[in-house]
Amino acid sequence: MHFTINGQSHDIEVDVRTSLLDLCREHLGLTGSKKGCDHGQCGACTMLVNGRRVNACLTLAVMHQDDEITTIEGLGQPGNLHPLQDAFVRHDGFQCGYCTPGQICSAVGMMDEVKKGWPSHVTEDLGAAELTVEEISERMSGNLCRCAAYPNIVDAIREVAGLGDRNPNEDVGKEVAA
Amino acid sequence: MFGFGKDDTNALTMNQPHPDSLLDTGVQGVISKPLDRVDGPKKVTGTATYAAEYAIENCAHGVLVSATKGHAKIKAIDADAVKAMPGVIDVITDYDTFIRNAQQGGETEAPTQGVRTVDYFGEIIAIVVAESFEAARDAAKQLKVEYEPLDDGAFDYEANKDKAEPAPDGLIKGHYDQGDFDKAFEGASVKVDVTYTTPSQNSAAMEPHASIAVWEDGALTLYGAYQMPTSDAQQLAKALGVSQSKVRIISRYIGGGFGSKLGIAPESVAAAIAAKQLGRPVKAVMLRQQVFDATVRRSNTEQRMRLGAEAGGRIVALGHESITSNLPDEDFFEPVGIGTHFLYAGENRRINHDVVRLNWTLSGSMRAPGEAVGMVGMECAMDELAEAIGMDPIDLRKVNDPEQDPELKVPYSSRNLTRSLEEGAKHFGWDQRQKAGQRREGDWLIGMGVAAACRSNQLQQSAAKVELHPDGSATVSSAMTDIGTGSYTIMAQIAAEILGLPVEKVTMSLGDTNDPPAAGSGGSWGAASAGSAVYLAAERVREKLAKAMGVKAEDLTLKDGMAIGDNRSVPLGELVGKDGLSAIGEIKPGQQEKQYNQASYGAHFAEVGVNVVTGEVRVRRMLGVFAAGRVLNAKTARSQCLGGMTFGIGTALTEELIHDPRTGKLVNHDLAEYHVPVNADVPQLEVHFLDERDIHANPIHAKGIGELGISGAAPAVVNAIYNATGVRVREMPVTLDKLLDHLPAL
Amino acid sequence: MKLFDYARADSVATATRDGAVPGARFIAGGTNLLDLMKLQVETPETLIDISRLALTEIEEREDGGLTIGALVPNSDLAADARVIERYPVLSRALLAGASGQLRNKASTGGNLLQRTRCYYFYDPATPCNKREPGSGCSAIGGENRILAILGTSDQCIATHPSDMAVAMRALEAVIITQKPDGDRRRIAIGEFYRLPGSTPEIENVLEPGELITHVELPPAPEGKQTYRKVRDRASYAFALVSVAGIVAVEGGKISSARLAFGGLGPMPWRDEAVEAALVGQEPTDAAFHAAADALLADAKGYGSNDFKIPLTRRTLVATLRELTQEG
């Protein structure tokens, strides 16, 4: 089988039952994408397939031989962070870090959906949406975070979208350090 | 395991207050700052390595086999049929050694072993090992097991609760009586007698339990997702019948724990036994359903609250009697009244815990065992009492804020409950709160609620090593863990502050039992315990630096990698010699925890909307004000509180494990039907910290924070629902079906 | 997941031919099928991958309706400007379902064929007549908070979990299929699903190898459209109750009404008696309650799902108020 992941070609034979997620984690050493539930119920495995965010646990690798796949490893590396990765660090958009690669890939895909003018469940008139707190929360609800960094995830995304106002972490810091 | 009092170990037993702290006199200026997590870049790039992600050569894949009966004996396992399947290597069980239940946190013995008997639906009874995950999973699902039913299973809480018996004394007493509760309650001018219930819950950490077992020369290395590697290694060694020195656990990154990874779970022993039998490494990751079925749950609780007060609000009788559940022969009980013992005044007290024995998944610790659900009963009852008296619920709490521990009659080490309530009320706009059922915006009924937060503070014996290298950098190592709590970052900050180094110059090594032993992450003790160990190690290194400089330690200033004293300024690298300097620090609890009641406090404020048509509840705003001693990193501390508050939202509104009363089976054992809050359930929560130091707790003056945010969060939401609707729902979670009949007719 | 043979179909003709072999299943998005295969609830011997077939267009129809390719992802369908303009109830239903990731993968045809979320159907360790005919229904007498109150039988009380299909039922969509012999069928969505009766394992009228190729939407009826979904979380949860409504008011009276319901029955539910109770009436609460009476006349609770009866009434009444409000 042939795969293109993060711009790299891979030729590898795997069990036909192998999910796209397990292909990456168990066969290609790309363990950045996480397995939280293996049933499309948590979003930790989110990757970009031809630029669209999907749950990699709920799709077979064999079905993606012609696709361009991007995982968290393809977005940025320590020292060369993608703007969303950088914003997640500064806003503390995670704690344990396990859902984080999925959150970030999901956010990349989500912001592209907004750019395309896709509405969401909370878009009043089904028109083009601004990335309000409510819009981001709804659109990112397919990514569970049990550490519950949700408010920080929303802030990180808003900042990258150019809508960031205040970083509550900075405020808290001043208060305590004073 | 601990080298207490050994040379080169700076050991401290907290028998005395520790008023001076190097964190106050340090001039590096990194402590408490909202620094980014030092492990952040790794986590956001997917390069932090979690348990199942180590590239181990020749590693076979194991998938655990779950029992499909609630109570039975295994007659036979038909291994041959699945062993013939392509890729399957073996079906392995050991009826005596496999663990039946997960272990509780901090235990040093093996958990209950033996899987010939199935005690609960989903118990792990075997492991199938194959060349691929896909083959192992298929075979594990197809494995035929023959059972002999046992007819004495108890699966239905309601049908069995009258058989509840007093809990054995444990962390707290099973039964506690003070004064004459019955008489005082009878004679009280205002009485509240209500019963609250909370369901079983699951920690639902995002990373499923996972172990890779590697044997080499009779010694086991287990890459595991464990919160407390030091004691987990002891448990594992005992379970496997090998010497402790032969078991090493590595848990560098853990994808959340919340109590569920305190003690060893079935996959560890199964992987270890399989790896030994097969002579090759085995990886076993629990399926999500198995995490629900066969690790630990927080027990369901039924809490009878009886509060008797004078007309002015002073509590004269305080009763908190709970029934929880656990498997037969398990000592742990959910300590529902743990916070009730010290939160409020009241001379006449009854705090009882009874346990009903059920064939349900083991009950154990989940984030803030005791307070997380006990505060639902306590703080909702306080809201009801305030209503009955006609008093503001904040004033009621202030009237009952005691001078000293109402039971032990010892002072509090530090306590800022009233200040938290007052600060919170001001920030939240509490004065805008209206009477119950008054405020409506369109189809939404709006209300505000408040609840106190408290969480007992614990110090656990812990050690850490600090090394200062000739290149001027430092390494901190300890078997402490970072489960998302920020340990990597705050421990680096402590070392950096004391040694006068930028945080980037400190390399962290955590989660390896080859490093100095530590209590790990649990009970909110991690930062205070391991952080104090780092403090002590750094203090000793600092003393050595002073000696090398030829100055007294108190005359030494360390900043930006330079030692300054006696009118000289010398790079640290030059002072440490060619081998560098190192020391071990070790902290141990002492008399201070007996002479003072130590706890963190806070207050939660919630504003909810309740849909007048459907009864759907949405949290619109929420504020937590917390006082937990020194905040070591304002950013990570805030995140801990956000997490706790969100757990509270889950407790109040969405989370419930549903046990089928016919079999005990958890029917909603996945993340689609066990509803942890999603992003859209959580508004932009606000967190404020009050400035506080606790000199009785430890040398860094910090108290626990990880569980403070959950304690009281749920009742604040539930009280807000009452304020919005005028309806008291006393059965958690407050799903819409419980409100529906009480909403205005359409 | 059991082993299976995998074949990628290069045409509808080969797909239907290969799909007619016993044990064969089509896979498109796979978001429900793979979920169930991992649990061995579904155990196909052959998977026919139809995901590359040219069924991904949304096309105008001469009558002003749309023809939707069966492989159009849910997200694309929801965001299509024509759908938003003419069938907002469909956009809203789609957007209320699942998550952004799942909607990107889930197909139009597959969404129609989603299987129930019943706890017991999902667990082969428990009896379930739908999964294993004749084994019994664990949900009756068991935990059934999320299950059906309408159209149930003593063999099965499963609900159909789709949001999209509920809107399509209100829109009177037509499901276009192709059979292995090349014959094409047009099946009204109201004729597509089957009640459980004594054969809950049979959920629709598709024959072996028969493939959904398109869904036709007739021109939207007059009136306001809305989709209201009630669930246990603010997002990413299945419906406890949902209502797809299209109602027109003329001269102070309801001139037409289409109402379909999710979370209540084994199929996206529509009951003409509900609409009959409304048409010709003034839009008053009395009329709305009469509609609810008609809908719920035969409703039956099974214990933990009893609340769905009052919840449905309230949700329906509020939805009708919204749809008949001036302006």
Coordinates of N, CA and C in Angstrom, one line a residue, chain B residues 366-497:
Chain B
M366 N -11.5 9.1 42.6 CA -11.6 9.9 41.4 C -11.5 11.4 41.9
R367 N -10.9 12.2 41.2 CA -10.6 13.6 41.5 C -11.4 14.1 42.8
A368 N -10.6 14.4 43.8 CA -11.2 14.8 45.1 C -12.2 13.8 45.7
P369 N -11.7 12.6 46.0 CA -12.6 11.6 46.6 C -13.1 12.3 47.9
G370 N -14.4 12.1 48.1 CA -15.0 12.8 49.3 C -15.6 14.1 48.9
E371 N -14.8 15.1 48.8 CA -15.3 16.5 48.6 C -16.1 16.6 47.3
A372 N -15.6 16.0 46.2 CA -16.2 16.3 44.9 C -17.7 16.0 45.0
V373 N -18.1 14.9 45.6 CA -19.6 14.6 45.7 C -20.1 14.9 47.0
G374 N -19.3 14.9 48.1 CA -19.8 15.2 49.4 C -20.2 16.6 49.5
M375 N -19.6 17.5 48.8 CA -19.9 18.9 48.8 C -21.2 19.1 48.1
V376 N -21.7 18.2 47.3 CA -23.0 18.4 46.7 C -24.0 18.4 47.8
G377 N -23.9 17.3 48.6 CA -24.9 17.2 49.7 C -24.8 18.4 50.7
M378 N -23.5 18.7 51.1 CA -23.3 19.7 52.1 C -23.7 21.1 51.6
E379 N -23.2 21.5 50.4 CA -23.4 22.8 50.0 C -24.8 23.1 49.4
C380 N -25.4 22.0 48.9 CA -26.9 22.2 48.5 C -27.7 22.3 49.7
A381 N -27.4 21.5 50.8 CA -28.2 21.6 52.0 C -28.0 23.0 52.6
M382 N -26.8 23.6 52.5 CA -26.6 24.9 53.1 C -27.5 25.9 52.3
D383 N -27.6 25.7 51.0 CA -28.5 26.6 50.2 C -29.9 26.5 50.7
E384 N -30.3 25.3 51.0 CA -31.7 25.0 51.4 C -31.9 25.6 52.8
L385 N -30.9 25.5 53.7 CA -31.0 26.1 55.0 C -31.1 27.6 54.9
A386 N -30.3 28.2 54.1 CA -30.3 29.7 53.9 C -31.7 30.1 53.5
E387 N -32.3 29.4 52.6 CA -33.6 29.6 52.1 C -34.6 29.5 53.2
A388 N -34.5 28.5 54.0 CA -35.4 28.2 55.1 C -35.4 29.3 56.1
I389 N -34.1 29.8 56.4 CA -34.0 30.9 57.3 C -34.4 32.2 56.8
G390 N -34.2 32.4 55.4 CA -34.4 33.6 54.8 C -33.2 34.5 54.8
M391 N -32.0 33.8 54.7 CA -30.7 34.5 54.8 C -30.0 34.4 53.5
D392 N -29.1 35.3 53.2 CA -28.3 35.2 52.0 C -27.3 34.0 52.3
P393 N -27.2 33.1 51.3 CA -26.4 31.9 51.5 C -24.9 32.2 51.8
I394 N -24.4 33.4 51.4 CA -23.0 33.7 51.7 C -23.0 34.1 53.2
D395 N -24.0 34.9 53.6 CA -24.0 35.2 55.1 C -24.1 34.0 56.0
L396 N -24.9 33.0 55.5 CA -25.0 31.8 56.3 C -23.6 31.1 56.5
R397 N -22.9 31.1 55.4 CA -21.6 30.4 55.5 C -20.6 31.2 56.3
K398 N -20.7 32.5 56.3 CA -19.8 33.4 57.1 C -20.1 33.2 58.6
V399 N -21.4 33.1 58.9 CA -21.8 32.9 60.3 C -21.2 31.6 60.8
N400 N -21.1 30.6 60.0 CA -20.6 29.3 60.4 C -19.2 29.0 60.1
D401 N -18.4 30.1 59.7 CA -17.0 29.9 59.4 C -16.3 29.8 60.8
P402 N -15.8 28.7 61.2 CA -15.3 28.5 62.6 C -13.9 29.1 62.8
E403 N -13.6 29.4 64.0 CA -12.3 29.9 64.4 C -11.3 28.8 64.4
Q404 N -11.7 27.6 64.7 CA -10.8 26.5 64.8 C -11.5 25.2 64.3
D405 N -10.8 24.1 64.1 CA -11.4 22.9 63.7 C -12.5 22.5 64.7
P406 N -13.7 22.3 64.3 CA -14.8 22.1 65.2 C -14.8 20.7 65.9
E407 N -14.0 19.8 65.4 CA -13.9 18.5 66.0 C -12.6 18.3 66.7
L408 N -11.5 18.6 66.0 CA -10.2 18.4 66.6 C -9.8 19.5 67.5
K409 N -10.5 20.6 67.5 CA -10.2 21.8 68.3 C -8.7 22.3 68.1
V410 N -8.2 22.2 66.9 CA -6.9 22.7 66.6 C -7.1 23.9 65.6
P411 N -6.1 24.8 65.5 CA -6.3 25.9 64.6 C -6.1 25.5 63.1
Y412 N -6.6 26.3 62.3 CA -6.4 26.1 60.8 C -5.0 26.7 60.5
S413 N -4.3 26.0 59.6 CA -3.0 26.5 59.2 C -3.2 27.8 58.4
S414 N -4.2 27.8 57.6 CA -4.5 29.1 56.9 C -5.9 28.8 56.3
R415 N -6.7 29.8 56.3 CA -8.1 29.5 55.9 C -8.7 30.9 55.4
N416 N -9.1 30.9 54.2 CA -9.7 32.1 53.6 C -11.0 31.9 53.0
L417 N -11.9 31.2 53.7 CA -13.2 30.9 53.1 C -14.0 32.2 53.0
T418 N -14.1 32.9 54.1 CA -15.0 34.1 54.0 C -14.5 35.1 53.0
R419 N -13.1 35.3 53.0 CA -12.6 36.2 52.0 C -12.9 35.8 50.6
S420 N -12.8 34.5 50.3 CA -13.1 33.9 49.0 C -14.5 34.2 48.6
L421 N -15.4 34.0 49.6 CA -16.8 34.3 49.3 C -17.1 35.8 49.0
E422 N -16.4 36.6 49.8 CA -16.6 38.1 49.6 C -16.0 38.6 48.3
E423 N -14.8 38.2 48.1 CA -14.2 38.6 46.8 C -15.0 38.1 45.6
G424 N -15.4 36.9 45.7 CA -16.2 36.3 44.6 C -17.5 37.0 44.4
A425 N -18.2 37.3 45.5 CA -19.5 38.0 45.4 C -19.3 39.4 44.7
K426 N -18.2 40.0 45.0 CA -17.9 41.3 44.4 C -17.7 41.2 42.9
H427 N -16.8 40.3 42.5 CA -16.4 40.1 41.1 C -17.6 39.6 40.3
F428 N -18.4 38.8 40.9 CA -19.4 38.1 40.1 C -20.7 38.9 40.0
G429 N -20.9 39.9 40.9 CA -22.1 40.6 40.9 C -23.2 39.9 41.6
W430 N -22.9 39.3 42.7 CA -23.8 38.5 43.5 C -25.0 39.4 43.9
D431 N -24.8 40.7 44.1 CA -25.9 41.5 44.5 C -27.0 41.6 43.5
Q432 N -26.7 41.2 42.3 CA -27.7 41.2 41.2 C -28.6 40.0 41.3
R433 N -28.3 39.0 42.2 CA -29.1 37.8 42.3 C -30.5 38.1 42.8
Q434 N -31.5 37.5 42.2 CA -32.9 37.7 42.6 C -33.4 36.5 43.3
K435 N -34.6 36.6 43.8 CA -35.2 35.5 44.5 C -35.5 34.4 43.4
A436 N -35.6 33.2 44.0 CA -35.8 32.0 43.1 C -36.9 32.2 42.1
G437 N -36.7 31.8 40.9 CA -37.7 31.8 39.9 C -38.2 33.1 39.4
Q438 N -37.4 34.2 39.5 CA -37.8 35.5 39.2 C -37.3 36.0 37.8
R439 N -36.1 35.6 37.4 CA -35.4 36.2 36.3 C -35.6 35.4 35.1
R440 N -36.1 36.0 34.0 CA -36.3 35.3 32.8 C -35.9 36.1 31.6
E441 N -35.2 35.5 30.7 CA -34.8 36.2 29.4 C -35.3 35.3 28.3
G442 N -36.3 35.7 27.6 CA -36.9 34.9 26.5 C -37.3 33.5 27.1
D443 N -36.8 32.5 26.5 CA -37.2 31.1 26.9 C -36.2 30.6 28.0
W444 N -35.4 31.5 28.6 CA -34.4 31.0 29.6 C -34.7 31.6 30.9
L445 N -34.8 30.7 31.9 CA -34.9 31.1 33.3 C -33.4 31.2 33.8
I446 N -33.1 32.3 34.5 CA -31.7 32.6 34.8 C -31.6 32.6 36.3
G447 N -30.5 32.0 36.8 CA -30.3 32.0 38.2 C -28.8 32.0 38.6
M448 N -28.5 32.4 39.8 CA -27.1 32.4 40.3 C -27.0 31.5 41.5
G449 N -25.9 30.8 41.7 CA -25.7 30.0 42.8 C -24.3 30.1 43.4
V450 N -24.1 29.8 44.6 CA -22.8 29.9 45.3 C -22.6 28.6 46.0
A451 N -21.3 28.2 46.2 CA -21.0 27.2 47.1 C -19.5 27.4 47.6
A452 N -19.3 26.9 48.7 CA -17.9 26.9 49.2 C -17.1 25.8 48.6
A453 N -15.8 26.0 48.6 CA -14.8 25.0 48.2 C -13.9 24.7 49.3
C454 N -13.6 23.4 49.6 CA -12.6 23.1 50.5 C -12.0 21.7 50.1
R455 N -10.7 21.6 50.4 CA -10.1 20.3 50.1 C -8.9 20.2 51.1
S456 N -8.9 19.1 51.8 CA -7.9 18.9 52.8 C -6.5 18.8 52.1
N457 N -5.6 19.4 52.8 CA -4.2 19.4 52.3 C -3.4 18.2 52.8
Q458 N -2.6 17.6 51.9 CA -1.8 16.5 52.3 C -0.4 16.7 51.9
L459 N 0.5 16.2 52.7 CA 1.9 16.2 52.4 C 2.3 14.7 52.4
Q460 N 3.0 14.2 51.4 CA 3.4 12.8 51.3 C 4.9 12.7 51.1
Q461 N 5.5 11.8 51.8 CA 6.9 11.6 51.7 C 7.4 11.5 50.2
S462 N 8.3 12.4 49.9 CA 8.8 12.5 48.5 C 10.3 12.9 48.5
A463 N 11.0 12.5 47.5 CA 12.4 12.9 47.3 C 12.6 13.4 45.9
A464 N 13.6 14.2 45.8 CA 14.0 14.6 44.5 C 15.5 14.9 44.5
K465 N 16.2 14.8 43.3 CA 17.6 15.1 43.3 C 17.8 16.3 42.4
V466 N 18.7 17.2 42.8 CA 19.1 18.3 42.0 C 20.6 18.3 41.7
E467 N 20.9 18.3 40.5 CA 22.3 18.3 40.1 C 22.6 19.7 39.4
L468 N 23.8 20.2 39.8 CA 24.2 21.4 39.1 C 25.5 21.0 38.3
H469 N 25.5 21.2 37.0 CA 26.5 20.7 36.1 C 27.6 21.8 35.9
P470 N 28.7 21.4 35.5 CA 29.8 22.3 35.2 C 29.5 23.3 34.1
D471 N 28.5 23.0 33.2 CA 28.1 24.0 32.2 C 27.1 25.0 32.7
G472 N 26.9 24.9 34.0 CA 26.0 25.9 34.6 C 24.5 25.6 34.5
S473 N 24.2 24.4 33.9 CA 22.8 24.0 33.9 C 22.5 23.0 35.0
A474 N 21.2 22.8 35.2 CA 20.8 21.9 36.3 C 19.9 20.8 35.8
T475 N 19.9 19.7 36.6 CA 18.9 18.6 36.3 C 18.1 18.4 37.6
V476 N 16.8 18.2 37.5 CA 16.0 17.8 38.6 C 15.4 16.4 38.2
S477 N 15.6 15.5 39.1 CA 15.0 14.2 38.8 C 14.3 13.6 40.0
S478 N 13.2 12.9 39.7 CA 12.3 12.4 40.8 C 11.3 11.4 40.2
A479 N 10.9 10.5 40.9 CA 9.8 9.6 40.4 C 8.5 10.2 40.5
M480 N 8.4 11.5 40.8 CA 7.2 12.3 40.7 C 6.7 12.2 39.2
T481 N 5.4 12.5 39.0 CA 4.8 12.5 37.7 C 4.2 13.8 37.4
D482 N 4.0 14.1 36.1 CA 3.2 15.2 35.6 C 2.0 14.6 34.8
I483 N 0.9 14.6 35.4 CA -0.3 14.1 34.7 C -1.1 15.2 34.0
G484 N -0.4 16.3 33.8 CA -1.1 17.5 33.2 C -1.2 18.6 34.2
T485 N -0.7 18.2 35.4 CA -0.8 19.1 36.6 C 0.2 20.3 36.5
G486 N 1.2 20.1 35.7 CA 2.2 21.1 35.7 C 3.5 20.9 36.5
S487 N 3.7 19.6 37.0 CA 4.8 19.3 37.8 C 6.1 19.6 37.1
Y488 N 6.3 19.3 35.9 CA 7.5 19.6 35.2 C 7.9 21.0 35.3
T489 N 6.9 21.9 35.2 CA 7.1 23.3 35.1 C 7.3 23.9 36.5
I490 N 6.5 23.5 37.5 CA 6.6 24.1 38.8 C 7.9 23.6 39.5
M491 N 8.3 22.4 39.3 CA 9.5 21.9 39.9 C 10.7 22.6 39.3
A492 N 10.7 22.8 38.0 CA 11.8 23.6 37.4 C 11.8 25.0 37.9
Q493 N 10.6 25.6 38.1 CA 10.6 27.0 38.6 C 11.2 27.0 40.1
I494 N 10.9 26.0 40.9 CA 11.4 26.0 42.3 C 12.9 25.9 42.2
A495 N 13.4 25.0 41.4 CA 14.9 24.8 41.4 C 15.5 26.1 40.8
A496 N 14.9 26.7 39.8 CA 15.5 27.8 39.1 C 15.5 29.0 40.1
E497 N 14.4 29.2 40.9 CA 14.3 30.3 41.8 C 15.4 30.2 42.8

